[in-house]
Amino acid sequence: FPAYFKTPTPGAANAEAYTAPTPVVSASEPRGYKTGAFTVALSTTNVADEIWYTLDGSVPGTSSLRYAGPLTITQTTVLRAAVVDPETVWQHVTTLTWLFLEDILQQDSAPPPGWPASYEVNNHVMEYGMRQEIVTEDPTRLRQGMTNAIPSISLVTDLANLFSAQRGIYVNPGNDGLAWERPVSVELIDPVQG
C-alpha cells in the first residue's frame, strides 16, 4: 500500500508512515445567506465512510457528533465535517457557514455560550452583536447591502486559538511571526458572485 510522510528525510531513513489523506466531505447545500430552514446531507465518495461533525467551529474528531442522516438547519450555523483517521497524513475538514440575516441583525450583546465576557481574558474588552442604532437607522438599505452587495468573510477556528490567555491571538495583541499563526478556515460569502 502507498505510504505518506509528513516530513521529508532526504538522504536518511524514512520517518513514520501515514495513510492517504482522508476523503473530502461534500454537502448538499452551498454556504451562504439563507432565508428559511433547510436540510443538508453530507457524503464522501465512499458511502461506507463514517463522517463526524461539529457545530462549534472545532475540528471534528471521534468524540464529535457522528453523522447519521440529513441535518436540519434553522439558524446561522457553522458546520465542520470530516472523515476522522488518526493515521492519516492529512485530514480534510469541510467547513460551511450558513448565514440567516435576521440572526445577525438581532444578535444579543451577551457572549455566546463558551465565549469570554469582557475583561475575562487578559483584561480585554469583548463586544458582541450588532449595534441596534445602526440596524434601525436604515434597515432596508442594510439588509439589501448585506444580502445583495457586500461580501462577508467567515473565519472559523477553535476558540482557544482566539481566546486562550497564553496563546490566543485575539487576547495577545502585538505578537506576530510563525509562532502566532493559527489554523483557520476562510470562506468568502459573496452575494454578487454566488
mmCIF file with all atom_site columns, C-alpha atoms in Angstrom:
data_model
loop_
_atom_site.group_PDB
_atom_site.id
_atom_site.type_symbol
_atom_site.label_atom_id
_atom_site.label_alt_id
_atom_site.label_comp_id
_atom_site.label_asym_id
_atom_site.label_entity_id
_atom_site.label_seq_id
_atom_site.pdbx_PDB_ins_code
_atom_site.Cartn_x
_atom_site.Cartn_y
_atom_site.Cartn_z
_atom_site.occupancy
_atom_site.B_iso_or_equiv
_atom_site.pdbx_formal_charge
_atom_site.auth_seq_id
_atom_site.auth_comp_id
_atom_site.auth_asym_id
_atom_site.auth_atom_id
_atom_site.pdbx_PDB_model_num
ATOM 1   C CA . PHE A 1 1   ? 0.000   0.000  0.000  1.00 0.00 ? 1   PHE A CA 1
ATOM 2   C CA . PRO A 1 2   ? 1.241   3.538  -0.610 1.00 0.00 ? 2   PRO A CA 1
ATOM 3   C CA . ALA A 1 3   ? 2.742   5.326  2.380  1.00 0.00 ? 3   ALA A CA 1
ATOM 4   C CA . TYR A 1 4   ? 2.825   9.044  3.069  1.00 0.00 ? 4   TYR A CA 1
ATOM 5   C CA . PHE A 1 5   ? 5.316   11.006 5.126  1.00 0.00 ? 5   PHE A CA 1
ATOM 6   C CA . LYS A 1 6   ? 4.696   14.299 6.932  1.00 0.00 ? 6   LYS A CA 1
ATOM 7   C CA . THR A 1 7   ? 8.342   15.348 6.985  1.00 0.00 ? 7   THR A CA 1
ATOM 8   C CA . PRO A 1 8   ? 10.798  14.761 4.110  1.00 0.00 ? 8   PRO A CA 1
ATOM 9   C CA . THR A 1 9   ? 14.012  12.979 5.105  1.00 0.00 ? 9   THR A CA 1
ATOM 10  C CA . PRO A 1 10  ? 16.267  13.139 2.019  1.00 0.00 ? 10  PRO A CA 1
ATOM 11  C CA . GLY A 1 11  ? 19.378  11.004 2.387  1.00 0.00 ? 11  GLY A CA 1
ATOM 12  C CA . ALA A 1 12  ? 18.085  9.461  5.625  1.00 0.00 ? 12  ALA A CA 1
ATOM 13  C CA . ALA A 1 13  ? 15.761  6.653  6.654  1.00 0.00 ? 13  ALA A CA 1
ATOM 14  C CA . ASN A 1 14  ? 12.073  7.324  6.207  1.00 0.00 ? 14  ASN A CA 1
ATOM 15  C CA . ALA A 1 15  ? 10.167  8.580  9.210  1.00 0.00 ? 15  ALA A CA 1
ATOM 16  C CA . GLU A 1 16  ? 6.811   7.232  10.385 1.00 0.00 ? 16  GLU A CA 1
ATOM 17  C CA . ALA A 1 17  ? 4.478   6.348  7.509  1.00 0.00 ? 17  ALA A CA 1
ATOM 18  C CA . TYR A 1 18  ? 0.885   7.556  7.352  1.00 0.00 ? 18  TYR A CA 1
ATOM 19  C CA . THR A 1 19  ? -2.173  6.608  5.334  1.00 0.00 ? 19  THR A CA 1
ATOM 20  C CA . ALA A 1 20  ? -3.526  8.679  2.439  1.00 0.00 ? 20  ALA A CA 1
ATOM 21  C CA . PRO A 1 21  ? -5.359  11.962 3.073  1.00 0.00 ? 21  PRO A CA 1
ATOM 22  C CA . THR A 1 22  ? -8.953  11.476 4.165  1.00 0.00 ? 22  THR A CA 1
ATOM 23  C CA . PRO A 1 23  ? -11.671 11.972 1.553  1.00 0.00 ? 23  PRO A CA 1
ATOM 24  C CA . VAL A 1 24  ? -13.358 15.349 1.254  1.00 0.00 ? 24  VAL A CA 1
ATOM 25  C CA . VAL A 1 25  ? -16.839 15.562 2.756  1.00 0.00 ? 25  VAL A CA 1
ATOM 26  C CA . SER A 1 26  ? -19.391 17.085 0.376  1.00 0.00 ? 26  SER A CA 1
ATOM 27  C CA . ALA A 1 27  ? -22.566 18.876 1.430  1.00 0.00 ? 27  ALA A CA 1
ATOM 28  C CA . SER A 1 28  ? -25.833 19.078 -0.481 1.00 0.00 ? 28  SER A CA 1
ATOM 29  C CA . GLU A 1 29  ? -26.328 22.767 0.345  1.00 0.00 ? 29  GLU A CA 1
ATOM 30  C CA . PRO A 1 30  ? -23.816 25.512 -0.549 1.00 0.00 ? 30  PRO A CA 1
ATOM 31  C CA . ARG A 1 31  ? -22.611 28.031 2.033  1.00 0.00 ? 31  ARG A CA 1
ATOM 32  C CA . GLY A 1 32  ? -24.165 31.486 2.043  1.00 0.00 ? 32  GLY A CA 1
ATOM 33  C CA . TYR A 1 33  ? -27.170 33.513 3.117  1.00 0.00 ? 33  TYR A CA 1
ATOM 34  C CA . LYS A 1 34  ? -30.378 31.558 3.712  1.00 0.00 ? 34  LYS A CA 1
ATOM 35  C CA . THR A 1 35  ? -33.923 32.800 4.199  1.00 0.00 ? 35  THR A CA 1
ATOM 36  C CA . GLY A 1 36  ? -35.562 29.715 5.679  1.00 0.00 ? 36  GLY A CA 1
ATOM 37  C CA . ALA A 1 37  ? -34.931 26.320 7.230  1.00 0.00 ? 37  ALA A CA 1
ATOM 38  C CA . PHE A 1 38  ? -33.355 23.630 5.034  1.00 0.00 ? 38  PHE A CA 1
ATOM 39  C CA . THR A 1 39  ? -31.797 20.192 5.306  1.00 0.00 ? 39  THR A CA 1
ATOM 40  C CA . VAL A 1 40  ? -28.232 19.327 4.374  1.00 0.00 ? 40  VAL A CA 1
ATOM 41  C CA . ALA A 1 41  ? -26.894 15.881 3.537  1.00 0.00 ? 41  ALA A CA 1
ATOM 42  C CA . LEU A 1 42  ? -23.208 15.012 3.924  1.00 0.00 ? 42  LEU A CA 1
ATOM 43  C CA . SER A 1 43  ? -21.364 12.431 1.837  1.00 0.00 ? 43  SER A CA 1
ATOM 44  C CA . THR A 1 44  ? -17.991 11.220 0.569  1.00 0.00 ? 44  THR A CA 1
ATOM 45  C CA . THR A 1 45  ? -17.036 9.214  -2.492 1.00 0.00 ? 45  THR A CA 1
ATOM 46  C CA . ASN A 1 46  ? -17.135 6.084  -0.301 1.00 0.00 ? 46  ASN A CA 1
ATOM 47  C CA . VAL A 1 47  ? -20.577 5.538  1.245  1.00 0.00 ? 47  VAL A CA 1
ATOM 48  C CA . ALA A 1 48  ? -19.020 3.378  3.989  1.00 0.00 ? 48  ALA A CA 1
ATOM 49  C CA . ASP A 1 49  ? -17.011 6.288  5.431  1.00 0.00 ? 49  ASP A CA 1
ATOM 50  C CA . GLU A 1 50  ? -18.040 7.489  8.887  1.00 0.00 ? 50  GLU A CA 1
ATOM 51  C CA . ILE A 1 51  ? -18.471 11.260 8.910  1.00 0.00 ? 51  ILE A CA 1
ATOM 52  C CA . TRP A 1 52  ? -18.017 13.245 12.113 1.00 0.00 ? 52  TRP A CA 1
ATOM 53  C CA . TYR A 1 53  ? -19.098 16.869 12.515 1.00 0.00 ? 53  TYR A CA 1
ATOM 54  C CA . THR A 1 54  ? -19.149 19.832 14.871 1.00 0.00 ? 54  THR A CA 1
ATOM 55  C CA . LEU A 1 55  ? -21.314 22.932 15.140 1.00 0.00 ? 55  LEU A CA 1
ATOM 56  C CA . ASP A 1 56  ? -18.986 24.990 17.370 1.00 0.00 ? 56  ASP A CA 1
ATOM 57  C CA . GLY A 1 57  ? -16.119 25.707 14.969 1.00 0.00 ? 57  GLY A CA 1
ATOM 58  C CA . SER A 1 58  ? -13.845 22.991 16.339 1.00 0.00 ? 58  SER A CA 1
ATOM 59  C CA . VAL A 1 59  ? -12.140 20.378 14.176 1.00 0.00 ? 59  VAL A CA 1
ATOM 60  C CA . PRO A 1 60  ? -14.141 17.117 14.193 1.00 0.00 ? 60  PRO A CA 1
ATOM 61  C CA . GLY A 1 61  ? -12.782 14.064 15.988 1.00 0.00 ? 61  GLY A CA 1
ATOM 62  C CA . THR A 1 62  ? -14.250 10.770 17.146 1.00 0.00 ? 62  THR A CA 1
ATOM 63  C CA . SER A 1 63  ? -15.742 12.477 20.217 1.00 0.00 ? 63  SER A CA 1
ATOM 64  C CA . SER A 1 64  ? -17.716 14.842 17.958 1.00 0.00 ? 64  SER A CA 1
ATOM 65  C CA . LEU A 1 65  ? -21.196 14.186 16.569 1.00 0.00 ? 65  LEU A CA 1
ATOM 66  C CA . ARG A 1 66  ? -21.432 11.201 14.203 1.00 0.00 ? 66  ARG A CA 1
ATOM 67  C CA . TYR A 1 67  ? -23.389 11.929 11.046 1.00 0.00 ? 67  TYR A CA 1
ATOM 68  C CA . ALA A 1 68  ? -26.416 9.629  10.743 1.00 0.00 ? 68  ALA A CA 1
ATOM 69  C CA . GLY A 1 69  ? -28.605 11.449 8.226  1.00 0.00 ? 69  GLY A CA 1
ATOM 70  C CA . PRO A 1 70  ? -29.590 14.855 6.861  1.00 0.00 ? 70  PRO A CA 1
ATOM 71  C CA . LEU A 1 71  ? -29.353 17.757 9.304  1.00 0.00 ? 71  LEU A CA 1
ATOM 72  C CA . THR A 1 72  ? -31.987 20.467 9.622  1.00 0.00 ? 72  THR A CA 1
ATOM 73  C CA . ILE A 1 73  ? -30.536 23.982 9.716  1.00 0.00 ? 73  ILE A CA 1
ATOM 74  C CA . THR A 1 74  ? -32.814 26.714 11.086 1.00 0.00 ? 74  THR A CA 1
ATOM 75  C CA . GLN A 1 75  ? -30.393 29.451 12.152 1.00 0.00 ? 75  GLN A CA 1
ATOM 76  C CA . THR A 1 76  ? -26.919 30.839 11.479 1.00 0.00 ? 76  THR A CA 1
ATOM 77  C CA . THR A 1 77  ? -24.705 27.753 11.625 1.00 0.00 ? 77  THR A CA 1
ATOM 78  C CA . VAL A 1 78  ? -21.064 26.790 11.142 1.00 0.00 ? 78  VAL A CA 1
ATOM 79  C CA . LEU A 1 79  ? -20.692 23.123 10.299 1.00 0.00 ? 79  LEU A CA 1
ATOM 80  C CA . ARG A 1 80  ? -17.324 21.349 10.118 1.00 0.00 ? 80  ARG A CA 1
ATOM 81  C CA . ALA A 1 81  ? -17.234 17.764 8.857  1.00 0.00 ? 81  ALA A CA 1
ATOM 82  C CA . ALA A 1 82  ? -14.522 15.179 8.282  1.00 0.00 ? 82  ALA A CA 1
ATOM 83  C CA . VAL A 1 83  ? -13.703 11.522 7.966  1.00 0.00 ? 83  VAL A CA 1
ATOM 84  C CA . VAL A 1 84  ? -11.528 11.016 11.039 1.00 0.00 ? 84  VAL A CA 1
ATOM 85  C CA . ASP A 1 85  ? -8.401  8.878  10.777 1.00 0.00 ? 85  ASP A CA 1
ATOM 86  C CA . PRO A 1 86  ? -5.589  9.312  13.334 1.00 0.00 ? 86  PRO A CA 1
ATOM 87  C CA . GLU A 1 87  ? -3.174  7.541  10.945 1.00 0.00 ? 87  GLU A CA 1
ATOM 88  C CA . THR A 1 88  ? -3.736  9.923  8.027  1.00 0.00 ? 88  THR A CA 1
ATOM 89  C CA . VAL A 1 89  ? -1.093  12.243 6.669  1.00 0.00 ? 89  VAL A CA 1
ATOM 90  C CA . TRP A 1 90  ? -3.778  14.926 6.285  1.00 0.00 ? 90  TRP A CA 1
ATOM 91  C CA . GLN A 1 91  ? -7.387  15.151 7.464  1.00 0.00 ? 91  GLN A CA 1
ATOM 92  C CA . HIS A 1 92  ? -9.572  17.138 5.099  1.00 0.00 ? 92  HIS A CA 1
ATOM 93  C CA . VAL A 1 93  ? -12.086 19.254 7.037  1.00 0.00 ? 93  VAL A CA 1
ATOM 94  C CA . THR A 1 94  ? -15.048 20.694 5.163  1.00 0.00 ? 94  THR A CA 1
ATOM 95  C CA . THR A 1 95  ? -16.338 23.946 6.648  1.00 0.00 ? 95  THR A CA 1
ATOM 96  C CA . LEU A 1 96  ? -19.649 25.528 5.690  1.00 0.00 ? 96  LEU A CA 1
ATOM 97  C CA . THR A 1 97  ? -21.210 28.689 7.087  1.00 0.00 ? 97  THR A CA 1
ATOM 98  C CA . TRP A 1 98  ? -24.890 29.450 6.572  1.00 0.00 ? 98  TRP A CA 1
ATOM 99  C CA . LEU A 1 99  ? -25.982 32.960 7.500  1.00 0.00 ? 99  LEU A CA 1
ATOM 100 C CA . PHE A 1 100 ? -29.526 33.939 8.437  1.00 0.00 ? 100 PHE A CA 1
ATOM 101 C CA . LEU A 1 101 ? -29.695 37.713 8.177  1.00 0.00 ? 101 LEU A CA 1
ATOM 102 C CA . GLU A 1 102 ? -32.175 38.300 11.000 1.00 0.00 ? 102 GLU A CA 1
ATOM 103 C CA . ASP A 1 103 ? -29.973 36.239 13.362 1.00 0.00 ? 103 ASP A CA 1
ATOM 104 C CA . ILE A 1 104 ? -27.064 38.521 12.541 1.00 0.00 ? 104 ILE A CA 1
ATOM 105 C CA . LEU A 1 105 ? -29.005 41.768 12.877 1.00 0.00 ? 105 LEU A CA 1
ATOM 106 C CA . GLN A 1 106 ? -30.633 40.770 16.161 1.00 0.00 ? 106 GLN A CA 1
ATOM 107 C CA . GLN A 1 107 ? -27.573 39.219 17.853 1.00 0.00 ? 107 GLN A CA 1
ATOM 108 C CA . ASP A 1 108 ? -27.557 39.580 21.607 1.00 0.00 ? 108 ASP A CA 1
ATOM 109 C CA . SER A 1 109 ? -24.786 41.677 23.115 1.00 0.00 ? 109 SER A CA 1
ATOM 110 C CA . ALA A 1 110 ? -24.189 38.935 25.717 1.00 0.00 ? 110 ALA A CA 1
ATOM 111 C CA . PRO A 1 111 ? -21.356 36.492 24.945 1.00 0.00 ? 111 PRO A CA 1
ATOM 112 C CA . PRO A 1 112 ? -22.452 33.346 23.105 1.00 0.00 ? 112 PRO A CA 1
ATOM 113 C CA . PRO A 1 113 ? -22.050 30.085 25.055 1.00 0.00 ? 113 PRO A CA 1
ATOM 114 C CA . GLY A 1 114 ? -18.355 29.296 25.520 1.00 0.00 ? 114 GLY A CA 1
ATOM 115 C CA . TRP A 1 115 ? -17.166 32.782 24.512 1.00 0.00 ? 115 TRP A CA 1
ATOM 116 C CA . PRO A 1 116 ? -15.477 35.037 27.085 1.00 0.00 ? 116 PRO A CA 1
ATOM 117 C CA . ALA A 1 117 ? -17.089 38.074 28.699 1.00 0.00 ? 117 ALA A CA 1
ATOM 118 C CA . SER A 1 118 ? -15.353 41.443 28.784 1.00 0.00 ? 118 SER A CA 1
ATOM 119 C CA . TYR A 1 119 ? -12.234 41.520 30.984 1.00 0.00 ? 119 TYR A CA 1
ATOM 120 C CA . GLU A 1 120 ? -12.411 37.729 31.467 1.00 0.00 ? 120 GLU A CA 1
ATOM 121 C CA . VAL A 1 121 ? -9.251  37.010 29.429 1.00 0.00 ? 121 VAL A CA 1
ATOM 122 C CA . ASN A 1 122 ? -6.160  39.223 29.736 1.00 0.00 ? 122 ASN A CA 1
ATOM 123 C CA . ASN A 1 123 ? -8.387  42.188 30.639 1.00 0.00 ? 123 ASN A CA 1
ATOM 124 C CA . HIS A 1 124 ? -9.683  42.590 27.062 1.00 0.00 ? 124 HIS A CA 1
ATOM 125 C CA . VAL A 1 125 ? -12.985 44.224 26.205 1.00 0.00 ? 125 VAL A CA 1
ATOM 126 C CA . MET A 1 126 ? -15.291 41.952 24.175 1.00 0.00 ? 126 MET A CA 1
ATOM 127 C CA . GLU A 1 127 ? -18.137 43.358 22.138 1.00 0.00 ? 127 GLU A CA 1
ATOM 128 C CA . TYR A 1 128 ? -20.785 41.083 20.651 1.00 0.00 ? 128 TYR A CA 1
ATOM 129 C CA . GLY A 1 129 ? -23.805 41.620 18.452 1.00 0.00 ? 129 GLY A CA 1
ATOM 130 C CA . MET A 1 130 ? -24.845 44.415 16.136 1.00 0.00 ? 130 MET A CA 1
ATOM 131 C CA . ARG A 1 131 ? -25.318 47.928 17.447 1.00 0.00 ? 131 ARG A CA 1
ATOM 132 C CA . GLN A 1 132 ? -29.048 48.376 17.189 1.00 0.00 ? 132 GLN A CA 1
ATOM 133 C CA . GLU A 1 133 ? -28.797 52.075 16.378 1.00 0.00 ? 133 GLU A CA 1
ATOM 134 C CA . ILE A 1 134 ? -27.075 51.058 13.132 1.00 0.00 ? 134 ILE A CA 1
ATOM 135 C CA . VAL A 1 135 ? -29.646 48.331 12.407 1.00 0.00 ? 135 VAL A CA 1
ATOM 136 C CA . THR A 1 136 ? -32.635 50.622 12.970 1.00 0.00 ? 136 THR A CA 1
ATOM 137 C CA . GLU A 1 137 ? -31.205 53.699 11.201 1.00 0.00 ? 137 GLU A CA 1
ATOM 138 C CA . ASP A 1 138 ? -31.815 52.360 7.666  1.00 0.00 ? 138 ASP A CA 1
ATOM 139 C CA . PRO A 1 139 ? -32.909 48.732 7.986  1.00 0.00 ? 139 PRO A CA 1
ATOM 140 C CA . THR A 1 140 ? -33.952 48.247 4.350  1.00 0.00 ? 140 THR A CA 1
ATOM 141 C CA . ARG A 1 141 ? -30.673 49.518 2.953  1.00 0.00 ? 141 ARG A CA 1
ATOM 142 C CA . LEU A 1 142 ? -28.659 47.491 5.487  1.00 0.00 ? 142 LEU A CA 1
ATOM 143 C CA . ARG A 1 143 ? -30.499 44.257 4.636  1.00 0.00 ? 143 ARG A CA 1
ATOM 144 C CA . GLN A 1 144 ? -30.150 44.816 0.892  1.00 0.00 ? 144 GLN A CA 1
ATOM 145 C CA . GLY A 1 145 ? -26.468 45.630 1.223  1.00 0.00 ? 145 GLY A CA 1
ATOM 146 C CA . MET A 1 146 ? -25.648 42.540 3.260  1.00 0.00 ? 146 MET A CA 1
ATOM 147 C CA . THR A 1 147 ? -27.539 40.086 1.065  1.00 0.00 ? 147 THR A CA 1
ATOM 148 C CA . ASN A 1 148 ? -27.085 41.695 -2.377 1.00 0.00 ? 148 ASN A CA 1
ATOM 149 C CA . ALA A 1 149 ? -23.860 43.707 -2.442 1.00 0.00 ? 149 ALA A CA 1
ATOM 150 C CA . ILE A 1 150 ? -21.432 43.325 0.465  1.00 0.00 ? 150 ILE A CA 1
ATOM 151 C CA . PRO A 1 151 ? -19.291 40.153 0.663  1.00 0.00 ? 151 PRO A CA 1
ATOM 152 C CA . SER A 1 152 ? -18.944 38.520 4.068  1.00 0.00 ? 152 SER A CA 1
ATOM 153 C CA . ILE A 1 153 ? -15.957 36.547 5.315  1.00 0.00 ? 153 ILE A CA 1
ATOM 154 C CA . SER A 1 154 ? -16.439 33.668 7.730  1.00 0.00 ? 154 SER A CA 1
ATOM 155 C CA . LEU A 1 155 ? -13.311 32.857 9.760  1.00 0.00 ? 155 LEU A CA 1
ATOM 156 C CA . VAL A 1 156 ? -13.672 29.576 11.640 1.00 0.00 ? 156 VAL A CA 1
ATOM 157 C CA . THR A 1 157 ? -11.198 28.242 14.192 1.00 0.00 ? 157 THR A CA 1
ATOM 158 C CA . ASP A 1 158 ? -11.138 26.669 17.636 1.00 0.00 ? 158 ASP A CA 1
ATOM 159 C CA . LEU A 1 159 ? -12.000 29.277 20.298 1.00 0.00 ? 159 LEU A CA 1
ATOM 160 C CA . ALA A 1 160 ? -8.705  28.621 22.092 1.00 0.00 ? 160 ALA A CA 1
ATOM 161 C CA . ASN A 1 161 ? -6.864  29.932 19.020 1.00 0.00 ? 161 ASN A CA 1
ATOM 162 C CA . LEU A 1 162 ? -8.544  33.291 19.655 1.00 0.00 ? 162 LEU A CA 1
ATOM 163 C CA . PHE A 1 163 ? -9.097  33.480 23.402 1.00 0.00 ? 163 PHE A CA 1
ATOM 164 C CA . SER A 1 164 ? -6.588  31.286 25.236 1.00 0.00 ? 164 SER A CA 1
ATOM 165 C CA . ALA A 1 165 ? -4.862  33.541 27.777 1.00 0.00 ? 165 ALA A CA 1
ATOM 166 C CA . GLN A 1 166 ? -1.455  32.173 26.753 1.00 0.00 ? 166 GLN A CA 1
ATOM 167 C CA . ARG A 1 167 ? -1.789  31.539 23.002 1.00 0.00 ? 167 ARG A CA 1
ATOM 168 C CA . GLY A 1 168 ? -4.974  33.210 21.759 1.00 0.00 ? 168 GLY A CA 1
ATOM 169 C CA . ILE A 1 169 ? -4.235  35.717 19.009 1.00 0.00 ? 169 ILE A CA 1
ATOM 170 C CA . TYR A 1 170 ? -7.180  37.993 19.850 1.00 0.00 ? 170 TYR A CA 1
ATOM 171 C CA . VAL A 1 171 ? -6.220  38.443 23.505 1.00 0.00 ? 171 VAL A CA 1
ATOM 172 C CA . ASN A 1 172 ? -2.443  38.678 22.965 1.00 0.00 ? 172 ASN A CA 1
ATOM 173 C CA . PRO A 1 173 ? -2.112  41.589 20.532 1.00 0.00 ? 173 PRO A CA 1
ATOM 174 C CA . GLY A 1 174 ? 1.227   42.782 19.281 1.00 0.00 ? 174 GLY A CA 1
ATOM 175 C CA . ASN A 1 175 ? 2.608   39.294 18.698 1.00 0.00 ? 175 ASN A CA 1
ATOM 176 C CA . ASP A 1 176 ? 3.476   38.188 15.192 1.00 0.00 ? 176 ASP A CA 1
ATOM 177 C CA . GLY A 1 177 ? 5.541   35.694 13.281 1.00 0.00 ? 177 GLY A CA 1
ATOM 178 C CA . LEU A 1 178 ? 5.210   31.996 12.613 1.00 0.00 ? 178 LEU A CA 1
ATOM 179 C CA . ALA A 1 179 ? 4.723   31.109 16.293 1.00 0.00 ? 179 ALA A CA 1
ATOM 180 C CA . TRP A 1 180 ? 1.495   33.160 16.331 1.00 0.00 ? 180 TRP A CA 1
ATOM 181 C CA . GLU A 1 181 ? -0.094  31.660 13.237 1.00 0.00 ? 181 GLU A CA 1
ATOM 182 C CA . ARG A 1 182 ? -3.219  29.591 13.901 1.00 0.00 ? 182 ARG A CA 1
ATOM 183 C CA . PRO A 1 183 ? -5.191  27.220 11.664 1.00 0.00 ? 183 PRO A CA 1
ATOM 184 C CA . VAL A 1 184 ? -8.339  28.790 10.265 1.00 0.00 ? 184 VAL A CA 1
ATOM 185 C CA . SER A 1 185 ? -10.963 28.100 7.637  1.00 0.00 ? 185 SER A CA 1
ATOM 186 C CA . VAL A 1 186 ? -11.739 31.142 5.480  1.00 0.00 ? 186 VAL A CA 1
ATOM 187 C CA . GLU A 1 187 ? -14.984 31.319 3.491  1.00 0.00 ? 187 GLU A CA 1
ATOM 188 C CA . LEU A 1 188 ? -15.889 34.168 1.171  1.00 0.00 ? 188 LEU A CA 1
ATOM 189 C CA . ILE A 1 189 ? -19.666 34.535 1.046  1.00 0.00 ? 189 ILE A CA 1
ATOM 190 C CA . ASP A 1 190 ? -20.252 36.850 -1.867 1.00 0.00 ? 190 ASP A CA 1
ATOM 191 C CA . PRO A 1 191 ? -23.911 37.528 -2.698 1.00 0.00 ? 191 PRO A CA 1
ATOM 192 C CA . VAL A 1 192 ? -22.884 39.009 -6.054 1.00 0.00 ? 192 VAL A CA 1
ATOM 193 C CA . GLN A 1 193 ? -20.744 36.055 -7.207 1.00 0.00 ? 193 GLN A CA 1
ATOM 194 C CA . GLY A 1 194 ? -22.905 33.389 -5.544 1.00 0.00 ? 194 GLY A CA 1
#
